[in-house]
N, CA, C and O atoms as a DFTB+ gen file, in Angstrom:
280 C
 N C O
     1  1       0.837      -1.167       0.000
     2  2       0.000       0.000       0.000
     3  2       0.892       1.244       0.000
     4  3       1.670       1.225       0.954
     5  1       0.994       2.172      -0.680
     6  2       1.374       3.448      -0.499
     7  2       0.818       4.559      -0.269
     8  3      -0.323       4.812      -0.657
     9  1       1.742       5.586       0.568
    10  2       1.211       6.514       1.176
    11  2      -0.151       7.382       0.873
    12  3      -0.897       7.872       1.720
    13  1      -0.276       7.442      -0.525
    14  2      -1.674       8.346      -0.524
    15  2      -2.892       7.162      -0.832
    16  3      -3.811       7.721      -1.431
    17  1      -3.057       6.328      -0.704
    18  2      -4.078       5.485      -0.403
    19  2      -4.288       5.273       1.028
    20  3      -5.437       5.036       1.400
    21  1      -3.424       5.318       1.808
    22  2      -3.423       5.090       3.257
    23  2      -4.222       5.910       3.723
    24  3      -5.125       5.624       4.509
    25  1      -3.857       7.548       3.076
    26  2      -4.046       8.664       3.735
    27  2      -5.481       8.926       3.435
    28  3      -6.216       9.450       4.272
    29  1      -5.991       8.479       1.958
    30  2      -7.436       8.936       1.938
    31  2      -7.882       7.617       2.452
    32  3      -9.111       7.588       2.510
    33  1      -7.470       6.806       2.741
    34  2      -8.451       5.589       3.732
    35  2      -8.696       6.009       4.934
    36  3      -9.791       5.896       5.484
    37  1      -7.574       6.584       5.489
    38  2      -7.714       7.400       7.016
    39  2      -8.510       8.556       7.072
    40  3      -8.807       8.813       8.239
    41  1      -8.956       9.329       6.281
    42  2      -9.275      10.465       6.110
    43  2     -11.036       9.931       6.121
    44  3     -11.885      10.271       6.945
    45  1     -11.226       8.943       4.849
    46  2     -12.894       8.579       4.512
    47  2     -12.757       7.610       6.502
    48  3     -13.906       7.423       6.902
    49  1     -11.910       7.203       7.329
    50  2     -12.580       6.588       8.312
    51  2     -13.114       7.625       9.087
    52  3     -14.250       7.623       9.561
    53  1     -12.001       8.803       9.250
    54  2     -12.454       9.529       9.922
    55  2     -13.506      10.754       9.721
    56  3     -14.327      11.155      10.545
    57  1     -13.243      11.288       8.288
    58  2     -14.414      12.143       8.239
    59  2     -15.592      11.396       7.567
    60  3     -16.620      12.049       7.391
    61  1     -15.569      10.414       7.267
    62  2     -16.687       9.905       6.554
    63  2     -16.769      10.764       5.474
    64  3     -16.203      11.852       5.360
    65  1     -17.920       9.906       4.243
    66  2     -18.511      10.681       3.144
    67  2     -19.678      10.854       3.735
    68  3     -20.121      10.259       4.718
    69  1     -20.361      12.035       2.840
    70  2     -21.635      12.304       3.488
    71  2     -22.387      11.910       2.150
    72  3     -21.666      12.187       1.192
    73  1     -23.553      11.377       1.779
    74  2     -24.368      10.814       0.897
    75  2     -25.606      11.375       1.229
    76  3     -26.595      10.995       0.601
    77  1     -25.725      12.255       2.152
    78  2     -27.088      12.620       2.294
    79  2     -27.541      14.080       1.834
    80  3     -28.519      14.730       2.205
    81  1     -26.200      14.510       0.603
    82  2     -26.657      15.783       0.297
    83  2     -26.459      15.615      -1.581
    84  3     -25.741      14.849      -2.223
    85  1     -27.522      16.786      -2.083
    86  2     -27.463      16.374      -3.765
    87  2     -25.748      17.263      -3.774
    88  3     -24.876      17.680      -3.011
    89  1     -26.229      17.104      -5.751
    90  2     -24.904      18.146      -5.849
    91  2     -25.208      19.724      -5.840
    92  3     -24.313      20.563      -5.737
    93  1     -26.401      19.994      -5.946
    94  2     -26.831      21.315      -5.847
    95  2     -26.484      21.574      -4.261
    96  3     -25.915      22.661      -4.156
    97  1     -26.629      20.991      -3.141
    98  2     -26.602      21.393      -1.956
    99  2     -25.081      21.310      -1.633
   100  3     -24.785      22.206      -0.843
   101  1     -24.109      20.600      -1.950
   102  2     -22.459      20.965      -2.313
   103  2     -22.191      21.766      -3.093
   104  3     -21.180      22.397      -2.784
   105  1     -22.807      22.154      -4.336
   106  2     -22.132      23.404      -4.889
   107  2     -22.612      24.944      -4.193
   108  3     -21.807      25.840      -3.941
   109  1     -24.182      25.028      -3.936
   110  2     -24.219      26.069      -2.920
   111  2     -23.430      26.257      -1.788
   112  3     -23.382      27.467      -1.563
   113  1     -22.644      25.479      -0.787
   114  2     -21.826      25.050       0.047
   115  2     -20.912      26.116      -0.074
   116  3     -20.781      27.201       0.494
   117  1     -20.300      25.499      -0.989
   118  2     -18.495      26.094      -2.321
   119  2     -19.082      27.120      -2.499
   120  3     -18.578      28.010      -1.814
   121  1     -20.114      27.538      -3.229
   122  2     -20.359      28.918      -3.786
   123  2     -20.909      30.237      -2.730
   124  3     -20.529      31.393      -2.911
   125  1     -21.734      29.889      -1.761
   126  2     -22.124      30.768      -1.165
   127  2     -21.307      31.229      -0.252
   128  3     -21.413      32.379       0.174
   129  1     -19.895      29.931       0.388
   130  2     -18.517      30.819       1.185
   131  2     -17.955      31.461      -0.315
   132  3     -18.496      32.526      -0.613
   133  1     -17.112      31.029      -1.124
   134  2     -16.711      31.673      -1.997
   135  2     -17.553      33.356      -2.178
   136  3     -17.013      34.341      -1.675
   137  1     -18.368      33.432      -2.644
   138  2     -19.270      34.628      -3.128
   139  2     -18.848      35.715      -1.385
   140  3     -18.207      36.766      -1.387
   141  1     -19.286      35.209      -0.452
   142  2     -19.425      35.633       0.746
   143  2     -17.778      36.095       1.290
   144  3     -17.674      37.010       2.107
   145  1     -16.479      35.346       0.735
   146  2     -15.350      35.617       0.993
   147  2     -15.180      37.027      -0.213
   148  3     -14.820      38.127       0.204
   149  1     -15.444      36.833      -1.473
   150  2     -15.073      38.054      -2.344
   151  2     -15.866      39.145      -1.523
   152  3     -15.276      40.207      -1.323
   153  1     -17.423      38.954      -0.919
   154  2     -17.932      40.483      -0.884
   155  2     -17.230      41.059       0.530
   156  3     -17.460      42.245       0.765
   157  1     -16.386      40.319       1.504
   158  2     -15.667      40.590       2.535
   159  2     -14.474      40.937       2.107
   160  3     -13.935      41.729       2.881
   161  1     -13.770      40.630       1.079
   162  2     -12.230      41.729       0.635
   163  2     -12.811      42.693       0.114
   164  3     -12.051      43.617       0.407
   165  1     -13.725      43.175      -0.522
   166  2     -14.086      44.675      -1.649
   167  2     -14.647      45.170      -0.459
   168  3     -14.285      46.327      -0.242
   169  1     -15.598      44.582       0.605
   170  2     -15.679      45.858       1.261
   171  2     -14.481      45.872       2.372
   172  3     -14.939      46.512       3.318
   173  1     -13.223      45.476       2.663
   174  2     -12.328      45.849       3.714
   175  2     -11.574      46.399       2.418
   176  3     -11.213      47.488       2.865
   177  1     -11.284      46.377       1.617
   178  2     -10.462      47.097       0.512
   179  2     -11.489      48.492       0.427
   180  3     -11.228      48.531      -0.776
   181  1     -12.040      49.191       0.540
   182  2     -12.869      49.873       0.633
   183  2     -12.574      50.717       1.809
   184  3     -12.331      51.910       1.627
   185  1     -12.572      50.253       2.901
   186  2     -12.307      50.840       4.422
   187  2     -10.667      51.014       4.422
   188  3     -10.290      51.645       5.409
   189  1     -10.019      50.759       3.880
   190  2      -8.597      50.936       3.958
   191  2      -7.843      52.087       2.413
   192  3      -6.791      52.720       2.321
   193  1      -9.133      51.867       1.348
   194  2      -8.074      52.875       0.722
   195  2      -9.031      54.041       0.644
   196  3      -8.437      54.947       0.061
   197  1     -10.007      54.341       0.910
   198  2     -10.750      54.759       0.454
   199  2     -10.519      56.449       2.041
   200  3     -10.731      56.330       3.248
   201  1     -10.013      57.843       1.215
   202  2      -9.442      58.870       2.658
   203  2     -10.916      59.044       3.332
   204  3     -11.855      58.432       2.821
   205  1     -11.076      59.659       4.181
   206  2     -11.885      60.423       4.787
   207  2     -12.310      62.271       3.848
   208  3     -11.594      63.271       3.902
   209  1     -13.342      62.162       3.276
   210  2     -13.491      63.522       2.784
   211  2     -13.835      64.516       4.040
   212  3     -14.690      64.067       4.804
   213  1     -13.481      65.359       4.253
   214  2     -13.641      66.701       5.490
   215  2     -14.267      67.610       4.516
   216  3     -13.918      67.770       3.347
   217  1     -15.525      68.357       5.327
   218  2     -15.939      69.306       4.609
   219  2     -15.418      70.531       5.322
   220  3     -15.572      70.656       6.536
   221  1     -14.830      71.397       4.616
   222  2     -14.356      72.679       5.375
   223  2     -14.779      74.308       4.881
   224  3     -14.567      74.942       3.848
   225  1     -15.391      74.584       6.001
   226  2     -16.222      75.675       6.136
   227  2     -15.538      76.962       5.437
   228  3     -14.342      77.218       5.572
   229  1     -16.462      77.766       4.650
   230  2     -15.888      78.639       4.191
   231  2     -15.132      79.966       4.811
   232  3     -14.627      80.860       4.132
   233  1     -15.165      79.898       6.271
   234  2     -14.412      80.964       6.715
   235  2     -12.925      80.463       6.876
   236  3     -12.021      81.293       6.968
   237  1     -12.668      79.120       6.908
   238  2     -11.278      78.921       6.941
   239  2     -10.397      80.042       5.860
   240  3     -10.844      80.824       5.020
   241  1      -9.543      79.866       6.110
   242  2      -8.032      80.124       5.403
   243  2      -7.510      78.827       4.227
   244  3      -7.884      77.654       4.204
   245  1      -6.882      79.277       3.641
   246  2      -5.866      78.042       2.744
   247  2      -5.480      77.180       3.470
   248  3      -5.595      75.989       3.183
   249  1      -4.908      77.640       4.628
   250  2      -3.920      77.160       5.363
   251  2      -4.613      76.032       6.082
   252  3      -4.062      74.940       6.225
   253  1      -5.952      76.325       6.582
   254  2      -6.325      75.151       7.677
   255  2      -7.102      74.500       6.481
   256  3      -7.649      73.449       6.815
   257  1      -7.232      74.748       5.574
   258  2      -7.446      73.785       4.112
   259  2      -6.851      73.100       4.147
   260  3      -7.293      71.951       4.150
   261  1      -5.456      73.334       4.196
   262  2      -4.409      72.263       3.809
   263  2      -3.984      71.480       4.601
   264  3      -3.551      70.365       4.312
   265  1      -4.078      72.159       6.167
   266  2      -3.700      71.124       7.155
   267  2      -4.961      70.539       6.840
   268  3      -4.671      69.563       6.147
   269  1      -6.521      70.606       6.994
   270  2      -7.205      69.345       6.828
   271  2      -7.443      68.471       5.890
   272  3      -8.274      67.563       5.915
   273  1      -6.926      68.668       5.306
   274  2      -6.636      67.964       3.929
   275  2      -5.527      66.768       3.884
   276  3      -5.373      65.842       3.088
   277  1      -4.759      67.190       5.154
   278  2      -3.134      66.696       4.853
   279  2      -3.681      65.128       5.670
   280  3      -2.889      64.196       5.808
């Protein structure tokens, strides 16, 4: 016997197959983490590049423009 037969024999003792689901209910599985992992990077990619806009009142100066800006 060699090693990768061993290993998926050990693997089906211990996790078992499961037979009690179609293939539609395994591919929703795969697809709905998948789908659910992409919409969790675009919105933390979002929170990280995305500055803070400041609205600054028209009596300021240039100057505290630019410091709030900076």
């Amino acid at each position: 016997m060699d090693f990768h037969s061993l290993m998926g024999q050990a693997s089906n003792m211990m996790l078992g197959k499961r037979n009690d689901d179609s293939l539609s209910d395994r591919l929703n599985y795969r697809y709905s983490v998948s789908i659910l992992i992409v919409l969790a990077i675009i919105n933390m990619n979002r929170l990280y590049t995305d500055q803070i806009k400041c609205w600054v009142p028209a009596f300021f100066t240039p100057n505290y423009d630019e410091y709030v800006r900076s």
